[in-house]
mmCIF file of C-alpha atoms in Angstrom:
data_model
loop_
_atom_site.group_PDB
_atom_site.id
_atom_site.type_symbol
_atom_site.label_atom_id
_atom_site.label_comp_id
_atom_site.label_asym_id
_atom_site.label_seq_id
_atom_site.Cartn_x
_atom_site.Cartn_y
_atom_site.Cartn_z
ATOM 1 C CA UNK A 1 37.002 -22.628 -65.074
ATOM 2 C CA UNK A 2 36.558 -25.283 -62.413
ATOM 3 C CA UNK A 3 36.424 -22.595 -59.727
ATOM 4 C CA UNK A 4 33.771 -20.788 -61.700
ATOM 5 C CA UNK A 5 31.676 -23.967 -61.869
ATOM 6 C CA UNK A 6 31.976 -24.459 -58.113
ATOM 7 C CA UNK A 7 30.900 -20.922 -57.390
ATOM 8 C CA UNK A 8 28.018 -21.221 -59.796
ATOM 9 C CA UNK A 9 24.645 -21.114 -57.976
ATOM 10 C CA UNK A 10 22.650 -24.408 -57.701
ATOM 11 C CA UNK A 11 19.411 -24.629 -59.557
ATOM 12 C CA UNK A 12 16.128 -25.294 -57.817
ATOM 13 C CA UNK A 13 16.024 -28.858 -59.101
ATOM 14 C CA UNK A 14 19.467 -29.605 -57.697
ATOM 15 C CA UNK A 15 18.532 -28.205 -54.278
ATOM 16 C CA UNK A 16 15.426 -30.415 -54.188
ATOM 17 C CA UNK A 17 17.492 -33.506 -55.028
ATOM 18 C CA UNK A 18 19.953 -32.664 -52.248
ATOM 19 C CA UNK A 19 17.105 -32.290 -49.738
ATOM 20 C CA UNK A 20 15.679 -35.657 -50.749
ATOM 21 C CA UNK A 21 19.069 -37.294 -50.216
ATOM 22 C CA UNK A 22 19.411 -35.673 -46.768
ATOM 23 C CA UNK A 23 15.969 -36.916 -45.734
ATOM 24 C CA UNK A 24 16.867 -40.410 -46.907
ATOM 25 C CA UNK A 25 20.098 -40.310 -44.875
ATOM 26 C CA UNK A 26 18.185 -39.182 -41.780
ATOM 27 C CA UNK A 27 15.741 -42.075 -42.117
ATOM 28 C CA UNK A 28 18.557 -44.592 -42.417
ATOM 29 C CA UNK A 29 20.331 -43.142 -39.390
ATOM 30 C CA UNK A 30 17.104 -43.384 -37.345
ATOM 31 C CA UNK A 31 16.586 -47.017 -38.352
ATOM 32 C CA UNK A 32 20.166 -47.886 -37.460
ATOM 33 C CA UNK A 33 19.805 -46.268 -34.030
ATOM 34 C CA UNK A 34 16.543 -48.179 -33.421
ATOM 35 C CA UNK A 35 18.184 -51.457 -34.455
ATOM 36 C CA UNK A 36 21.093 -50.855 -32.088
ATOM 37 C CA UNK A 37 18.667 -50.154 -29.217
ATOM 38 C CA UNK A 38 16.778 -53.393 -29.891
ATOM 39 C CA UNK A 39 20.022 -55.387 -29.961
ATOM 40 C CA UNK A 40 21.094 -53.860 -26.666
ATOM 41 C CA UNK A 41 17.719 -54.743 -25.051
ATOM 42 C CA UNK A 42 17.924 -58.336 -26.295
ATOM 43 C CA UNK A 43 21.432 -58.617 -24.903
ATOM 44 C CA UNK A 44 20.349 -57.347 -21.475
ATOM 45 C CA UNK A 45 17.413 -59.790 -21.325
ATOM 46 C CA UNK A 46 19.691 -62.671 -22.265
ATOM 47 C CA UNK A 47 22.118 -61.757 -19.481
ATOM 48 C CA UNK A 48 19.289 -61.612 -16.930
ATOM 49 C CA UNK A 49 17.959 -65.006 -18.040
ATOM 50 C CA UNK A 50 21.405 -66.583 -17.842
ATOM 51 C CA UNK A 51 21.951 -65.118 -14.351
ATOM 52 C CA UNK A 52 18.594 -66.481 -13.156
ATOM 53 C CA UNK A 53 19.345 -69.964 -14.477
ATOM 54 C CA UNK A 54 22.749 -69.926 -12.795
ATOM 55 C CA UNK A 55 21.104 -68.941 -9.497
ATOM 56 C CA UNK A 56 18.617 -71.843 -9.739
ATOM 57 C CA UNK A 57 21.388 -74.317 -10.512
ATOM 58 C CA UNK A 58 23.431 -73.003 -7.572
ATOM 59 C CA UNK A 59 20.470 -73.461 -5.188
ATOM 60 C CA UNK A 60 19.909 -77.011 -6.406
ATOM 61 C CA UNK A 61 23.581 -77.826 -5.947
ATOM 62 C CA UNK A 62 23.530 -76.544 -2.338
ATOM 63 C CA UNK A 63 20.407 -78.543 -1.494
ATOM 64 C CA UNK A 64 21.869 -81.692 -3.018
ATOM 65 C CA UNK A 65 25.041 -81.133 -1.039
ATOM 66 C CA UNK A 66 23.010 -81.143 2.194
ATOM 67 C CA UNK A 67 21.288 -84.392 1.278
ATOM 68 C CA UNK A 68 17.806 -82.825 1.180
ATOM 69 C CA UNK A 69 17.129 -83.515 -2.515
ATOM 70 C CA UNK A 70 18.019 -86.550 -4.541
ATOM 71 C CA UNK A 71 17.170 -87.665 -8.063
ATOM 72 C CA UNK A 72 15.670 -84.341 -9.040
ATOM 73 C CA UNK A 73 14.665 -83.515 -12.601
ATOM 74 C CA UNK A 74 14.948 -80.108 -14.253
ATOM 75 C CA UNK A 75 12.609 -77.669 -12.489
ATOM 76 C CA UNK A 76 11.106 -80.463 -10.308
ATOM 77 C CA UNK A 77 11.651 -81.574 -6.713
ATOM 78 C CA UNK A 78 11.085 -85.124 -5.484
ATOM 79 C CA UNK A 79 8.900 -84.374 -2.455
ATOM 80 C CA UNK A 80 9.162 -87.988 -1.307
ATOM 81 C CA UNK A 81 12.727 -87.205 -0.245
ATOM 82 C CA UNK A 82 11.851 -84.026 1.707
ATOM 83 C CA UNK A 83 11.669 -84.609 5.493
ATOM 84 C CA UNK A 84 8.108 -84.293 6.914
ATOM 85 C CA UNK A 85 7.388 -83.314 10.517
ATOM 86 C CA UNK A 86 5.918 -86.009 12.744
ATOM 87 C CA UNK A 87 2.411 -84.838 13.592
ATOM 88 C CA UNK A 88 2.335 -87.087 16.671
ATOM 89 C CA UNK A 89 5.220 -85.487 18.547
ATOM 90 C CA UNK A 90 4.208 -83.694 21.750
ATOM 91 C CA UNK A 91 6.472 -80.704 21.086
ATOM 92 C CA UNK A 92 5.139 -80.105 17.586
ATOM 93 C CA UNK A 93 4.066 -76.530 16.838
ATOM 94 C CA UNK A 94 0.569 -76.615 15.264
ATOM 95 C CA UNK A 95 0.335 -75.386 11.684
ATOM 96 C CA UNK A 96 -2.331 -72.688 11.522
ATOM 97 C CA UNK A 97 -4.339 -72.361 8.336
ATOM 98 C CA UNK A 98 -6.992 -69.842 7.351
ATOM 99 C CA UNK A 99 -9.617 -72.191 8.847
ATOM 100 C CA UNK A 100 -7.993 -72.320 12.293
ATOM 101 C CA UNK A 101 -10.377 -71.108 15.011
ATOM 102 C CA UNK A 102 -9.102 -69.187 18.025
ATOM 103 C CA UNK A 103 -10.802 -68.375 21.308
ATOM 104 C CA UNK A 104 -11.851 -64.923 20.143
ATOM 105 C CA UNK A 105 -13.805 -66.532 17.278
ATOM 106 C CA UNK A 106 -16.028 -68.557 19.628
ATOM 107 C CA UNK A 107 -19.059 -67.650 21.710
ATOM 108 C CA UNK A 108 -18.791 -67.076 25.448
ATOM 109 C CA UNK A 109 -21.533 -67.707 28.035
ATOM 110 C CA UNK A 110 -22.945 -64.410 29.237
ATOM 111 C CA UNK A 111 -23.027 -62.758 25.811
ATOM 112 C CA UNK A 112 -26.222 -60.709 25.275
ATOM 113 C CA UNK A 113 -27.635 -59.653 21.903
ATOM 114 C CA UNK A 114 -30.146 -56.767 21.799
ATOM 115 C CA UNK A 115 -32.817 -56.383 19.112
ATOM 116 C CA UNK A 116 -35.194 -53.511 18.346
ATOM 117 C CA UNK A 117 -38.373 -54.414 16.497
ATOM 118 C CA UNK A 118 -39.661 -51.978 13.879
ATOM 119 C CA UNK A 119 -43.413 -51.566 13.499
ATOM 120 C CA UNK A 120 -43.555 -52.552 9.838
ATOM 121 C CA UNK A 121 -40.539 -54.893 9.509
ATOM 122 C CA UNK A 122 -40.123 -58.204 11.321
ATOM 123 C CA UNK A 123 -36.783 -59.093 12.896
ATOM 124 C CA UNK A 124 -35.229 -62.416 11.855
ATOM 125 C CA UNK A 125 -32.543 -63.911 14.121
ATOM 126 C CA UNK A 126 -30.745 -67.066 12.989
ATOM 127 C CA UNK A 127 -28.493 -69.272 15.113
ATOM 128 C CA UNK A 128 -26.238 -71.436 12.974
ATOM 129 C CA UNK A 129 -22.960 -73.250 12.584
ATOM 130 C CA UNK A 130 -21.110 -71.034 10.087
ATOM 131 C CA UNK A 131 -23.945 -68.777 8.932
ATOM 132 C CA UNK A 132 -26.523 -66.621 10.655
ATOM 133 C CA UNK A 133 -26.943 -63.772 13.105
ATOM 134 C CA UNK A 134 -25.216 -65.828 15.819
ATOM 135 C CA UNK A 135 -22.471 -68.193 14.629
ATOM 136 C CA UNK A 136 -21.471 -71.032 16.965
ATOM 137 C CA UNK A 137 -18.780 -72.828 14.861
ATOM 138 C CA UNK A 138 -19.850 -75.977 16.684
ATOM 139 C CA UNK A 139 -20.106 -79.492 15.264
ATOM 140 C CA UNK A 140 -23.280 -79.919 17.360
ATOM 141 C CA UNK A 141 -25.124 -77.167 15.445
ATOM 142 C CA UNK A 142 -26.446 -76.955 11.875
ATOM 143 C CA UNK A 143 -26.601 -73.877 9.696
ATOM 144 C CA UNK A 144 -30.036 -72.277 10.221
ATOM 145 C CA UNK A 145 -30.380 -74.550 13.241
ATOM 146 C CA UNK A 146 -32.939 -72.212 14.847
ATOM 147 C CA UNK A 147 -34.633 -69.120 13.445
ATOM 148 C CA UNK A 148 -36.561 -66.608 15.549
ATOM 149 C CA UNK A 149 -38.898 -64.325 13.610
ATOM 150 C CA UNK A 150 -40.189 -61.490 15.850
ATOM 151 C CA UNK A 151 -42.875 -59.102 14.605
ATOM 152 C CA UNK A 152 -45.021 -56.378 16.151
ATOM 153 C CA UNK A 153 -48.786 -56.873 15.896
ATOM 154 C CA UNK A 154 -51.818 -54.721 16.721
ATOM 155 C CA UNK A 155 -49.723 -51.680 15.771
ATOM 156 C CA UNK A 156 -52.803 -49.443 15.781
ATOM 157 C CA UNK A 157 -52.976 -49.801 19.564
ATOM 158 C CA UNK A 158 -51.738 -46.507 20.974
ATOM 159 C CA UNK A 159 -51.185 -47.791 24.531
ATOM 160 C CA UNK A 160 -49.220 -51.044 24.312
ATOM 161 C CA UNK A 161 -47.852 -53.175 21.482
ATOM 162 C CA UNK A 162 -48.213 -56.932 21.122
ATOM 163 C CA UNK A 163 -45.673 -59.263 19.516
ATOM 164 C CA UNK A 164 -45.449 -62.670 17.893
ATOM 165 C CA UNK A 165 -42.331 -64.845 18.069
ATOM 166 C CA UNK A 166 -42.243 -67.571 15.425
ATOM 167 C CA UNK A 167 -39.612 -70.280 15.918
ATOM 168 C CA UNK A 168 -38.458 -72.527 13.055
ATOM 169 C CA UNK A 169 -35.848 -75.226 13.405
ATOM 170 C CA UNK A 170 -33.576 -77.263 11.137
ATOM 171 C CA UNK A 171 -31.826 -79.099 13.989
ATOM 172 C CA UNK A 172 -32.845 -80.441 17.381
ATOM 173 C CA UNK A 173 -34.201 -77.907 19.893
ATOM 174 C CA UNK A 174 -35.443 -78.285 23.461
ATOM 175 C CA UNK A 175 -37.875 -75.556 24.542
ATOM 176 C CA UNK A 176 -39.063 -74.321 27.930
ATOM 177 C CA UNK A 177 -41.899 -71.795 28.025
ATOM 178 C CA UNK A 178 -41.993 -69.149 30.778
ATOM 179 C CA UNK A 179 -43.278 -70.731 33.983
ATOM 180 C CA UNK A 180 -42.919 -74.314 32.707
ATOM 181 C CA UNK A 181 -41.153 -76.879 34.897
ATOM 182 C CA UNK A 182 -38.940 -78.509 32.271
ATOM 183 C CA UNK A 183 -37.776 -78.632 28.672
ATOM 184 C CA UNK A 184 -39.642 -80.365 25.854
ATOM 185 C CA UNK A 185 -38.659 -81.101 22.281
ATOM 186 C CA UNK A 186 -39.747 -78.329 19.959
ATOM 187 C CA UNK A 187 -41.789 -78.925 16.827
ATOM 188 C CA UNK A 188 -40.665 -77.914 13.356
ATOM 189 C CA UNK A 189 -42.431 -74.551 13.745
ATOM 190 C CA UNK A 190 -44.093 -72.925 16.743
ATOM 191 C CA UNK A 191 -45.586 -69.518 17.521
ATOM 192 C CA UNK A 192 -45.546 -67.763 20.881
ATOM 193 C CA UNK A 193 -47.267 -64.427 21.515
ATOM 194 C CA UNK A 194 -46.686 -61.549 23.913
ATOM 195 C CA UNK A 195 -49.815 -59.505 24.603
ATOM 196 C CA UNK A 196 -51.912 -58.089 27.431
ATOM 197 C CA UNK A 197 -54.960 -57.408 25.273
ATOM 198 C CA UNK A 198 -55.155 -60.150 22.643
ATOM 199 C CA UNK A 199 -55.827 -63.881 22.780
ATOM 200 C CA UNK A 200 -54.725 -66.585 20.338
ATOM 201 C CA UNK A 201 -56.580 -69.867 19.847
ATOM 202 C CA UNK A 202 -54.442 -72.845 20.731
ATOM 203 C CA UNK A 203 -51.145 -70.885 20.792
ATOM 204 C CA UNK A 204 -49.335 -69.850 23.980
ATOM 205 C CA UNK A 205 -49.533 -66.194 24.952
ATOM 206 C CA UNK A 206 -47.713 -64.370 27.757
ATOM 207 C CA UNK A 207 -47.847 -60.824 29.017
ATOM 208 C CA UNK A 208 -44.052 -60.598 28.861
ATOM 209 C CA UNK A 209 -40.753 -62.458 28.736
ATOM 210 C CA UNK A 210 -38.853 -61.085 31.723
ATOM 211 C CA UNK A 211 -35.289 -62.040 32.700
ATOM 212 C CA UNK A 212 -36.561 -64.243 35.557
ATOM 213 C CA UNK A 213 -39.203 -65.931 33.387
ATOM 214 C CA UNK A 214 -37.634 -66.001 29.902
ATOM 215 C CA UNK A 215 -38.248 -68.235 26.927
ATOM 216 C CA UNK A 216 -35.528 -70.864 27.278
ATOM 217 C CA UNK A 217 -34.217 -73.091 24.521
ATOM 218 C CA UNK A 218 -31.297 -75.452 24.031
ATOM 219 C CA UNK A 219 -29.840 -76.454 20.662
ATOM 220 C CA UNK A 220 -27.716 -79.507 19.928
ATOM 221 C CA UNK A 221 -27.387 -82.513 17.624
ATOM 222 C CA UNK A 222 -28.741 -85.679 19.264
ATOM 223 C CA UNK A 223 -31.369 -86.239 21.953
ATOM 224 C CA UNK A 224 -31.419 -89.286 24.240
ATOM 225 C CA UNK A 225 -34.520 -91.337 24.967
ATOM 226 C CA UNK A 226 -34.839 -89.383 28.235
ATOM 227 C CA UNK A 227 -35.173 -86.137 26.287
ATOM 228 C CA UNK A 228 -31.705 -84.747 26.972
ATOM 229 C CA UNK A 229 -28.877 -83.887 24.596
ATOM 230 C CA UNK A 230 -26.338 -86.670 24.282
ATOM 231 C CA UNK A 231 -23.164 -84.712 23.434
ATOM 232 C CA UNK A 232 -23.780 -81.150 24.530
ATOM 233 C CA UNK A 233 -25.811 -78.052 23.840
ATOM 234 C CA UNK A 234 -26.055 -74.265 23.779
ATOM 235 C CA UNK A 235 -28.694 -72.703 26.050
ATOM 236 C CA UNK A 236 -30.202 -69.322 25.166
ATOM 237 C CA UNK A 237 -32.758 -67.184 27.005
ATOM 238 C CA UNK A 238 -35.057 -64.744 25.194
ATOM 239 C CA UNK A 239 -36.554 -61.947 27.289
ATOM 240 C CA UNK A 240 -37.864 -58.427 26.788
ATOM 241 C CA UNK A 241 -37.917 -55.064 28.547
ATOM 242 C CA UNK A 242 -40.608 -52.409 28.316
ATOM 243 C CA UNK A 243 -39.730 -49.006 26.860
ATOM 244 C CA UNK A 244 -41.877 -45.931 26.168
ATOM 245 C CA UNK A 245 -41.859 -44.691 22.603
ATOM 246 C CA UNK A 246 -43.636 -41.691 21.110
ATOM 247 C CA UNK A 247 -46.473 -42.495 18.718
ATOM 248 C CA UNK A 248 -47.523 -40.593 15.604
ATOM 249 C CA UNK A 249 -50.084 -38.589 17.602
ATOM 250 C CA UNK A 250 -47.519 -37.565 20.217
ATOM 251 C CA UNK A 251 -48.532 -39.914 23.042
ATOM 252 C CA UNK A 252 -46.331 -42.487 24.780
ATOM 253 C CA UNK A 253 -46.806 -46.181 24.023
ATOM 254 C CA UNK A 254 -45.333 -49.225 25.755
ATOM 255 C CA UNK A 255 -43.119 -51.156 23.357
ATOM 256 C CA UNK A 256 -40.479 -53.813 23.900
ATOM 257 C CA UNK A 257 -36.782 -54.333 23.281
ATOM 258 C CA UNK A 258 -35.762 -57.956 22.989
ATOM 259 C CA UNK A 259 -32.627 -59.579 24.410
ATOM 260 C CA UNK A 260 -31.113 -62.953 23.539
ATOM 261 C CA UNK A 261 -28.629 -64.181 26.153
ATOM 262 C CA UNK A 262 -26.254 -67.126 25.771
ATOM 263 C CA UNK A 263 -26.486 -68.670 29.232
ATOM 264 C CA UNK A 264 -24.576 -71.936 28.904
ATOM 265 C CA UNK A 265 -22.323 -73.952 26.590
ATOM 266 C CA UNK A 266 -22.346 -77.461 28.010
ATOM 267 C CA UNK A 267 -19.901 -79.061 28.559
ATOM 268 C CA UNK A 268 -17.814 -76.539 26.541
ATOM 269 C CA UNK A 269 -15.779 -76.162 23.376
ATOM 270 C CA UNK A 270 -12.988 -78.684 22.756
ATOM 271 C CA UNK A 271 -10.676 -76.261 20.934
ATOM 272 C CA UNK A 272 -7.905 -78.858 20.700
ATOM 273 C CA UNK A 273 -10.121 -81.106 18.586
ATOM 274 C CA UNK A 274 -11.231 -78.627 15.940
ATOM 275 C CA UNK A 275 -11.661 -79.949 12.409
ATOM 276 C CA UNK A 276 -9.849 -78.836 9.276
ATOM 277 C CA UNK A 277 -13.084 -77.073 8.240
ATOM 278 C CA UNK A 278 -12.775 -74.778 11.251
ATOM 279 C CA UNK A 279 -15.477 -76.414 13.404
ATOM 280 C CA UNK A 280 -15.120 -77.190 17.099
ATOM 281 C CA UNK A 281 -16.656 -80.227 18.865
ATOM 282 C CA UNK A 282 -17.843 -80.385 22.446
ATOM 283 C CA UNK A 283 -15.646 -81.649 25.239
ATOM 284 C CA UNK A 284 -15.963 -85.371 25.906
ATOM 285 C CA UNK A 285 -17.898 -86.142 29.052
ATOM 286 C CA UNK A 286 -19.107 -89.213 30.888
ATOM 287 C CA UNK A 287 -22.669 -90.140 31.748
ATOM 288 C CA UNK A 288 -25.934 -89.207 30.119
ATOM 289 C CA UNK A 289 -27.275 -85.894 28.870
ATOM 290 C CA UNK A 290 -28.033 -83.002 31.169
#
């Protein structure tokens, strides 16, 4: 009879109950596996943390054994006990920071900058300390120390263009016009014109700035009573060269390319005395300004 009951087919309700039990078992097995995985991960992280702490303690023990660290707290070093290099020793190797200036970062006498002047857009050239078209990195120069604003005028002239050079200064500037015998102190703002056809009331006008008769200017910080820079200066020459450019009607017109040449840095950069801000003073010299 028992065998007959075993062989008896299950009803639909019994099969559904068995399936529900199997699904429940599967869910429990999945949860157990997930719990085991989490426990394993926690165990691994604990081992890594313990190993890291042991490594830190070992390093501290070695440093204390060498006498470098004393009276240290957890996770803290007493920097008063760490030896510091003597900055006054002759054999000291200089510590270079991101503000350290090297020779390649500084201007060299003889450098020439070329500028083309568009007909409808003026060209602004700024000489400054850490900002501008030409950067000096000198303690004798201010940012926006001197600005040259060059613009083409009388652009309807189909034979030759004229130009205006406006100079604006924030620092001290000595100026020498083409053909003048010496330098004079520049005003806050001055205009100089280049033209063969136009005239300008009360403002200097020249037919050209050529390399032998350029516009000369010196920039620096302090001027003596005799009108010379006390500590040093940068001397630049502005000159132009004629070029022929095609006009809108197909003819050739005389226009100009401008050149700004650094002629002199007097008495020169003192690279050994640069500041922590990355600025370089002039070399110390005796006597008055030149």
